[in-house]
């Protein structure tokens, strides 16, 4: 049977691996939050530009961006469910309702 030092060494290796997994999970959450922020900022800029110039916001580009955002949310739903508390900080009350609607629909689908 193995010695205590072998067991201690294995426990230390397990602890280090657990830390690496936690770090990777944190990084993944940050990536998803950043991705959602970029989609949100880009769509919001379009909406604000259209509102300020009195143009129709519902263009092909807008529809493609919203559909692309929804696709990212749905294709990554398993990972994103763990990130919902962090993502809720992106979709605050001051974000345009047309954008928060996309996130709300996602939350409804995964809950």
Coordinates of N, CA, C and O in Angstrom, one line a residue:
X1 N 0.8 -1.2 0.0 CA 0.0 0.0 0.0 C 0.9 1.2 0.0 O 2.0 1.2 0.5
X2 N 0.4 2.4 -0.5 CA 1.2 3.6 -0.6 C 1.4 4.3 0.7 O 0.7 4.1 1.6
X3 N 2.4 5.0 0.7 CA 2.8 5.7 1.9 C 2.0 7.0 2.1 O 1.3 7.4 1.1
X4 N 2.1 7.6 3.2 CA 1.3 8.9 3.5 C 1.8 10.0 2.6 O 1.1 10.8 2.2
X5 N 3.1 10.0 2.2 CA 3.7 11.0 1.4 C 3.1 10.9 -0.1 O 2.8 11.9 -0.7
X6 N 2.9 9.6 -0.5 CA 2.2 9.4 -1.8 C 0.8 10.0 -1.8 O 0.4 10.6 -2.7
X7 N 0.1 9.7 -0.7 CA -1.3 10.1 -0.6 C -1.3 11.7 -0.5 O -2.1 12.3 -1.2
X8 N -0.4 12.2 0.2 CA -0.3 13.7 0.3 C 0.0 14.3 -1.0 O -0.6 15.4 -1.4
X9 N 0.9 13.7 -1.7 CA 1.2 14.2 -3.1 C 0.0 14.1 -4.0 O -0.2 15.1 -4.8
X10 N -0.7 13.0 -4.0 CA -1.9 12.9 -4.8 C -3.0 13.9 -4.4 O -3.6 14.5 -5.3
X11 N -3.2 14.2 -3.1 CA -4.1 15.1 -2.7 C -3.7 16.5 -3.1 O -4.6 17.3 -3.5
X12 N -2.4 16.8 -3.1 CA -2.0 18.1 -3.6 C -2.2 18.3 -5.1 O -2.6 19.4 -5.5
X13 N -2.0 17.2 -5.8 CA -2.2 17.3 -7.3 C -3.7 17.5 -7.5 O -4.1 18.3 -8.4
X14 N -4.6 16.8 -6.8 CA -6.0 17.0 -6.9 C -6.4 18.4 -6.6 O -7.2 19.0 -7.3
X15 N -5.9 19.0 -5.5 CA -6.2 20.3 -5.1 C -5.8 21.3 -6.2 O -6.5 22.2 -6.6
X16 N -4.6 21.1 -6.8 CA -4.1 22.0 -7.9 C -5.0 21.9 -9.1 O -5.3 22.9 -9.8
X17 N -5.4 20.7 -9.5 CA -6.3 20.5 -10.6 C -7.7 21.1 -10.4 O -8.3 21.7 -11.3
X18 N -8.2 21.0 -9.1 CA -9.5 21.7 -8.8 C -9.3 23.2 -8.9 O -10.3 23.9 -9.4
X19 N -8.2 23.8 -8.5 CA -8.0 25.2 -8.7 C -7.9 25.6 -10.2 O -8.5 26.6 -10.6
X20 N -7.3 24.7 -11.0 CA -7.2 25.0 -12.4 C -8.6 25.0 -13.1 O -9.0 25.8 -13.9
X21 N -9.5 24.0 -12.6 CA -10.8 23.9 -13.1 C -11.6 25.2 -12.7 O -12.3 25.8 -13.5
X22 N -11.5 25.6 -11.5 CA -12.1 26.8 -11.0 C -11.7 28.0 -11.8 O -12.5 28.9 -12.2
X23 N -10.4 28.1 -12.0 CA -9.9 29.3 -12.8 C -10.4 29.2 -14.3 O -10.8 30.3 -14.8
X24 N -10.5 28.1 -14.8 CA -11.0 27.9 -16.2 C -12.5 28.3 -16.2 O -12.9 29.0 -17.2
X25 N -13.2 27.9 -15.2 CA -14.6 28.2 -15.1 C -14.8 29.7 -15.0 O -15.7 30.3 -15.7
X26 N -14.0 30.4 -14.2 CA -14.1 31.8 -14.1 C -13.8 32.5 -15.4 O -14.4 33.5 -15.8
X27 N -12.7 32.1 -16.1 CA -12.4 32.6 -17.4 C -13.5 32.4 -18.4 O -13.8 33.4 -19.1
X28 N -14.1 31.3 -18.4 CA -15.2 31.0 -19.3 C -16.4 31.9 -19.1 O -16.9 32.5 -20.0
X29 N -16.7 32.1 -17.8 CA -17.8 33.1 -17.4 C -17.4 34.5 -17.9 O -18.3 35.1 -18.5
X30 N -16.2 34.9 -17.7 CA -15.8 36.2 -18.2 C -15.9 36.4 -19.7 O -16.3 37.4 -20.2
X31 N -15.5 35.3 -20.4 CA -15.7 35.3 -21.9 C -17.1 35.5 -22.3 O -17.4 36.3 -23.2
X32 N -18.0 34.7 -21.7 CA -19.4 34.8 -22.1 C -20.0 36.1 -21.7 O -20.8 36.7 -22.5
X33 N -19.6 36.7 -20.6 CA -20.1 38.0 -20.2 C -19.7 39.0 -21.2 O -20.4 39.9 -21.6
X34 N -18.4 39.0 -21.5 CA -17.8 39.9 -22.5 C -18.5 39.8 -23.9 O -18.9 40.8 -24.5
X35 N -18.7 38.6 -24.3 CA -19.4 38.3 -25.6 C -20.8 39.0 -25.5 O -21.2 39.7 -26.5
X36 N -21.6 38.7 -24.5 CA -22.9 39.3 -24.4 C -22.9 40.8 -24.3 O -23.7 41.5 -24.9
X37 N -21.9 41.4 -23.6 CA -21.7 42.8 -23.5 C -21.5 43.4 -24.9 O -22.0 44.4 -25.3
X38 N -20.6 42.7 -25.7 CA -20.3 43.2 -27.1 C -21.5 43.2 -28.0 O -21.8 44.1 -28.7
X39 N -22.3 42.1 -27.9 CA -23.5 42.0 -28.7 C -24.5 43.1 -28.3 O -25.0 43.8 -29.1
X40 N -24.6 43.3 -26.9 CA -25.5 44.3 -26.4 C -25.1 45.7 -26.8 O -25.9 46.5 -27.3
X41 N -23.8 46.0 -26.7 CA -23.3 47.3 -27.1 C -23.5 47.6 -28.5 O -23.9 48.7 -28.9
X42 N -23.3 46.6 -29.4 CA -23.4 46.8 -30.8 C -24.8 47.0 -31.2 O -25.1 47.9 -32.0
X43 N -25.7 46.2 -30.7 CA -27.2 46.4 -31.0 C -27.7 47.7 -30.4 O -28.4 48.4 -31.1
X44 N -27.3 48.0 -29.2 CA -27.7 49.3 -28.6 C -27.2 50.5 -29.4 O -28.0 51.4 -29.6
X45 N -26.0 50.5 -29.9 CA -25.5 51.6 -30.7 C -26.4 51.7 -32.0 O -26.7 52.9 -32.3
X46 N -26.7 50.6 -32.6 CA -27.6 50.7 -33.8 C -28.9 51.3 -33.4 O -29.4 52.2 -34.2
X47 N -29.5 50.8 -32.3 CA -30.8 51.4 -31.9 C -30.8 52.9 -31.6 O -31.7 53.6 -32.1
X48 N -29.7 53.3 -30.9 CA -29.6 54.7 -30.6 C -29.4 55.5 -31.9 O -30.0 56.6 -32.0
X49 N -28.6 55.0 -32.8 CA -28.3 55.8 -34.0 C -29.6 55.9 -34.8 O -29.9 57.0 -35.4
X50 N -30.4 54.8 -34.9 CA -31.7 54.9 -35.6 C -32.7 55.8 -34.9 O -33.4 56.6 -35.6
X51 N -32.7 55.7 -33.6 CA -33.6 56.6 -32.9 C -33.3 58.1 -33.1 O -34.1 58.9 -33.3
X52 N -32.0 58.4 -33.1 CA -31.5 59.8 -33.2 C -31.7 60.3 -34.6 O -31.9 61.5 -34.8
X53 N -31.7 59.5 -35.6 CA -31.8 59.9 -37.0 C -33.2 59.6 -37.5 O -33.5 59.9 -38.7
X54 N -34.1 59.1 -36.7 CA -35.4 58.8 -37.0 C -35.6 57.8 -38.2 O -36.4 57.9 -39.0
X55 N -34.6 56.8 -38.2 CA -34.7 55.8 -39.1 C -35.3 54.5 -38.5 O -35.2 54.3 -37.3
X56 N -35.8 53.6 -39.3 CA -36.3 52.4 -38.9 C -35.2 51.5 -38.4 O -34.2 51.2 -39.1
X57 N -35.3 51.0 -37.2 CA -34.2 50.2 -36.6 C -34.3 48.8 -37.1 O -33.3 48.0 -37.1
X58 N -35.5 48.3 -37.5 CA -35.7 46.9 -37.8 C -35.2 46.5 -39.2 O -35.9 46.1 -40.0
X59 N -33.9 46.7 -39.3 CA -33.3 46.4 -40.6 C -32.8 44.9 -40.7 O -32.9 44.2 -39.7
X60 N -32.4 44.5 -41.9 CA -31.9 43.2 -42.0 C -30.7 43.0 -41.1 O -30.5 41.9 -40.5
X61 N -29.8 44.0 -41.0 CA -28.6 43.9 -40.1 C -29.1 43.6 -38.7 O -28.5 42.8 -38.0
X62 N -30.0 44.4 -38.2 CA -30.5 44.3 -36.8 C -31.1 42.9 -36.6 O -30.8 42.3 -35.6
X63 N -31.9 42.4 -37.5 CA -32.5 41.1 -37.4 C -31.4 40.0 -37.4 O -31.5 39.1 -36.5
X64 N -30.4 40.2 -38.2 CA -29.3 39.2 -38.2 C -28.5 39.2 -36.9 O -28.1 38.2 -36.4
X65 N -28.3 40.4 -36.4 CA -27.6 40.5 -35.1 C -28.4 39.9 -34.0 O -27.8 39.2 -33.1
X66 N -29.6 40.2 -33.9 CA -30.5 39.6 -32.9 C -30.6 38.1 -33.0 O -30.4 37.4 -32.0
X67 N -30.7 37.6 -34.2 CA -30.8 36.1 -34.4 C -29.4 35.5 -34.1 O -29.4 34.4 -33.5
X68 N -28.3 36.2 -34.4 CA -27.0 35.6 -34.1 C -26.8 35.6 -32.6 O -26.2 34.6 -32.1
X69 N -27.3 36.6 -31.9 CA -27.1 36.6 -30.5 C -28.0 35.5 -29.8 O -27.5 34.8 -29.0
X70 N -29.2 35.3 -30.3 CA -30.0 34.3 -29.8 C -29.4 32.9 -30.1 O -29.4 32.0 -29.2
X71 N -28.8 32.8 -31.2 CA -28.1 31.5 -31.6 C -27.0 31.2 -30.6 O -26.8 30.1 -30.2
X72 N -26.2 32.2 -30.3 CA -25.0 32.1 -29.4 C -25.6 31.6 -28.0 O -25.0 30.7 -27.4
X73 N -26.6 32.3 -27.6 CA -27.2 31.9 -26.3 C -27.7 30.5 -26.3 O -27.4 29.7 -25.3
X74 N -28.4 30.1 -27.3 CA -29.0 28.8 -27.3 C -27.9 27.7 -27.5 O -28.0 26.6 -26.9
X75 N -27.0 27.9 -28.4 CA -26.0 26.9 -28.6 C -25.1 26.7 -27.4 O -24.4 25.6 -27.3
X76 N -25.0 27.7 -26.6 CA -24.1 27.6 -25.4 C -24.9 27.6 -24.1 O -24.4 27.9 -23.0
X77 N -26.2 27.2 -24.2 CA -27.0 27.3 -23.0 C -26.5 26.5 -21.8 O -26.7 27.0 -20.7
X78 N -25.9 25.4 -22.0 CA -25.4 24.6 -20.9 C -24.4 25.4 -20.1 O -24.5 25.4 -18.8
X79 N -23.5 26.0 -20.7 CA -22.5 26.8 -20.0 C -23.1 28.2 -19.5 O -22.7 28.6 -18.4
X80 N -23.9 28.7 -20.3 CA -24.5 30.0 -20.0 C -25.4 30.0 -18.8 O -25.5 31.0 -18.0
X81 N -26.1 28.9 -18.5 CA -27.0 28.7 -17.4 C -26.2 29.0 -16.1 O -26.7 29.7 -15.2
X82 N -24.9 28.5 -16.1 CA -24.1 28.8 -14.9 C -23.7 30.2 -14.7 O -23.3 30.7 -13.7
X83 N -23.8 31.0 -15.8 CA -23.3 32.4 -15.9 C -24.5 33.4 -15.7 O -24.2 34.6 -15.7
X84 N -25.7 32.9 -15.5 CA -26.9 33.8 -15.5 C -26.7 34.9 -14.4 O -27.0 36.0 -14.7
X85 N -26.3 34.6 -13.2 CA -26.1 35.7 -12.3 C -25.2 36.8 -12.8 O -25.4 38.0 -12.6
X86 N -24.1 36.4 -13.4 CA -23.2 37.4 -14.0 C -23.8 38.1 -15.2 O -23.6 39.3 -15.4
X87 N -24.5 37.4 -16.0 CA -25.1 38.0 -17.2 C -26.2 39.0 -16.8 O -26.5 39.9 -17.5
X88 N -26.9 38.7 -15.7 CA -27.9 39.6 -15.2 C -27.4 41.0 -15.0 O -28.1 42.0 -15.1
X89 N -26.1 41.1 -14.7 CA -25.4 42.4 -14.5 C -25.2 43.1 -15.9 O -25.0 44.4 -15.9
X90 N -25.3 42.4 -17.0 CA -25.2 43.0 -18.3 C -26.6 43.6 -18.7 O -26.7 44.7 -19.2
X91 N -27.6 42.8 -18.4 CA -29.0 43.1 -18.9 C -29.7 43.8 -17.7 O -30.7 43.3 -17.2
X92 N -29.3 45.0 -17.4 CA -29.9 45.8 -16.4 C -31.1 46.6 -16.9 O -31.4 46.6 -18.1
X93 N -31.8 47.2 -16.0 CA -33.0 48.0 -16.3 C -32.8 49.1 -17.3 O -33.7 49.5 -18.0
X94 N -31.5 49.6 -17.3 CA -31.2 50.8 -18.2 C -30.9 50.4 -19.6 O -30.7 51.2 -20.5
X95 N -30.9 49.1 -19.9 CA -30.6 48.6 -21.3 C -32.0 48.6 -22.0 O -33.0 48.3 -21.4
X96 N -31.9 49.0 -23.3 CA -33.1 49.0 -24.1 C -33.9 47.7 -24.0 O -33.3 46.6 -24.1
X97 N -35.2 47.9 -23.9 CA -36.1 46.7 -23.7 C -36.0 45.7 -24.9 O -36.3 44.5 -24.7
X98 N -35.7 46.2 -26.1 CA -35.6 45.3 -27.2 C -34.4 44.4 -27.1 O -34.4 43.3 -27.7
X99 N -33.4 44.8 -26.3 CA -32.3 43.9 -26.1 C -32.5 43.0 -24.9 O -32.2 41.8 -25.0
X100 N -33.0 43.5 -23.8 CA -33.3 42.7 -22.6 C -34.3 41.6 -23.0 O -34.3 40.5 -22.4
X101 N -35.2 41.9 -23.9 CA -36.2 40.9 -24.3 C -35.4 39.6 -24.8 O -35.9 38.5 -24.5
X102 N -34.3 39.7 -25.5 CA -33.6 38.6 -26.0 C -33.1 37.7 -24.8 O -33.2 36.5 -24.9
X103 N -32.6 38.4 -23.8 CA -32.0 37.7 -22.7 C -33.2 37.1 -21.9 O -33.1 35.9 -21.4
X104 N -34.3 37.8 -21.7 CA -35.4 37.3 -21.0 C -36.0 36.0 -21.6 O -36.4 35.1 -21.0
X105 N -36.1 36.1 -23.0 CA -36.5 34.9 -23.7 C -35.6 33.7 -23.4 O -36.1 32.6 -23.2
X106 N -34.3 33.9 -23.4 CA -33.3 32.9 -23.2 C -33.5 32.3 -21.8 O -33.6 31.1 -21.6
X107 N -33.7 33.2 -20.8 CA -33.9 32.8 -19.4 C -35.1 31.9 -19.3 O -35.2 30.9 -18.6
X108 N -36.2 32.3 -20.0 CA -37.5 31.5 -19.9 C -37.3 30.2 -20.5 O -37.8 29.2 -20.0
X109 N -36.5 30.1 -21.6 CA -36.3 28.8 -22.3 C -35.5 27.8 -21.4 O -35.7 26.6 -21.4
X110 N -34.5 28.3 -20.7 CA -33.6 27.4 -19.9 C -34.1 27.2 -18.5 O -33.5 26.4 -17.8
X111 N -35.1 27.9 -18.1 CA -35.6 27.6 -16.7 C -36.7 26.6 -16.6 O -37.2 26.1 -17.6

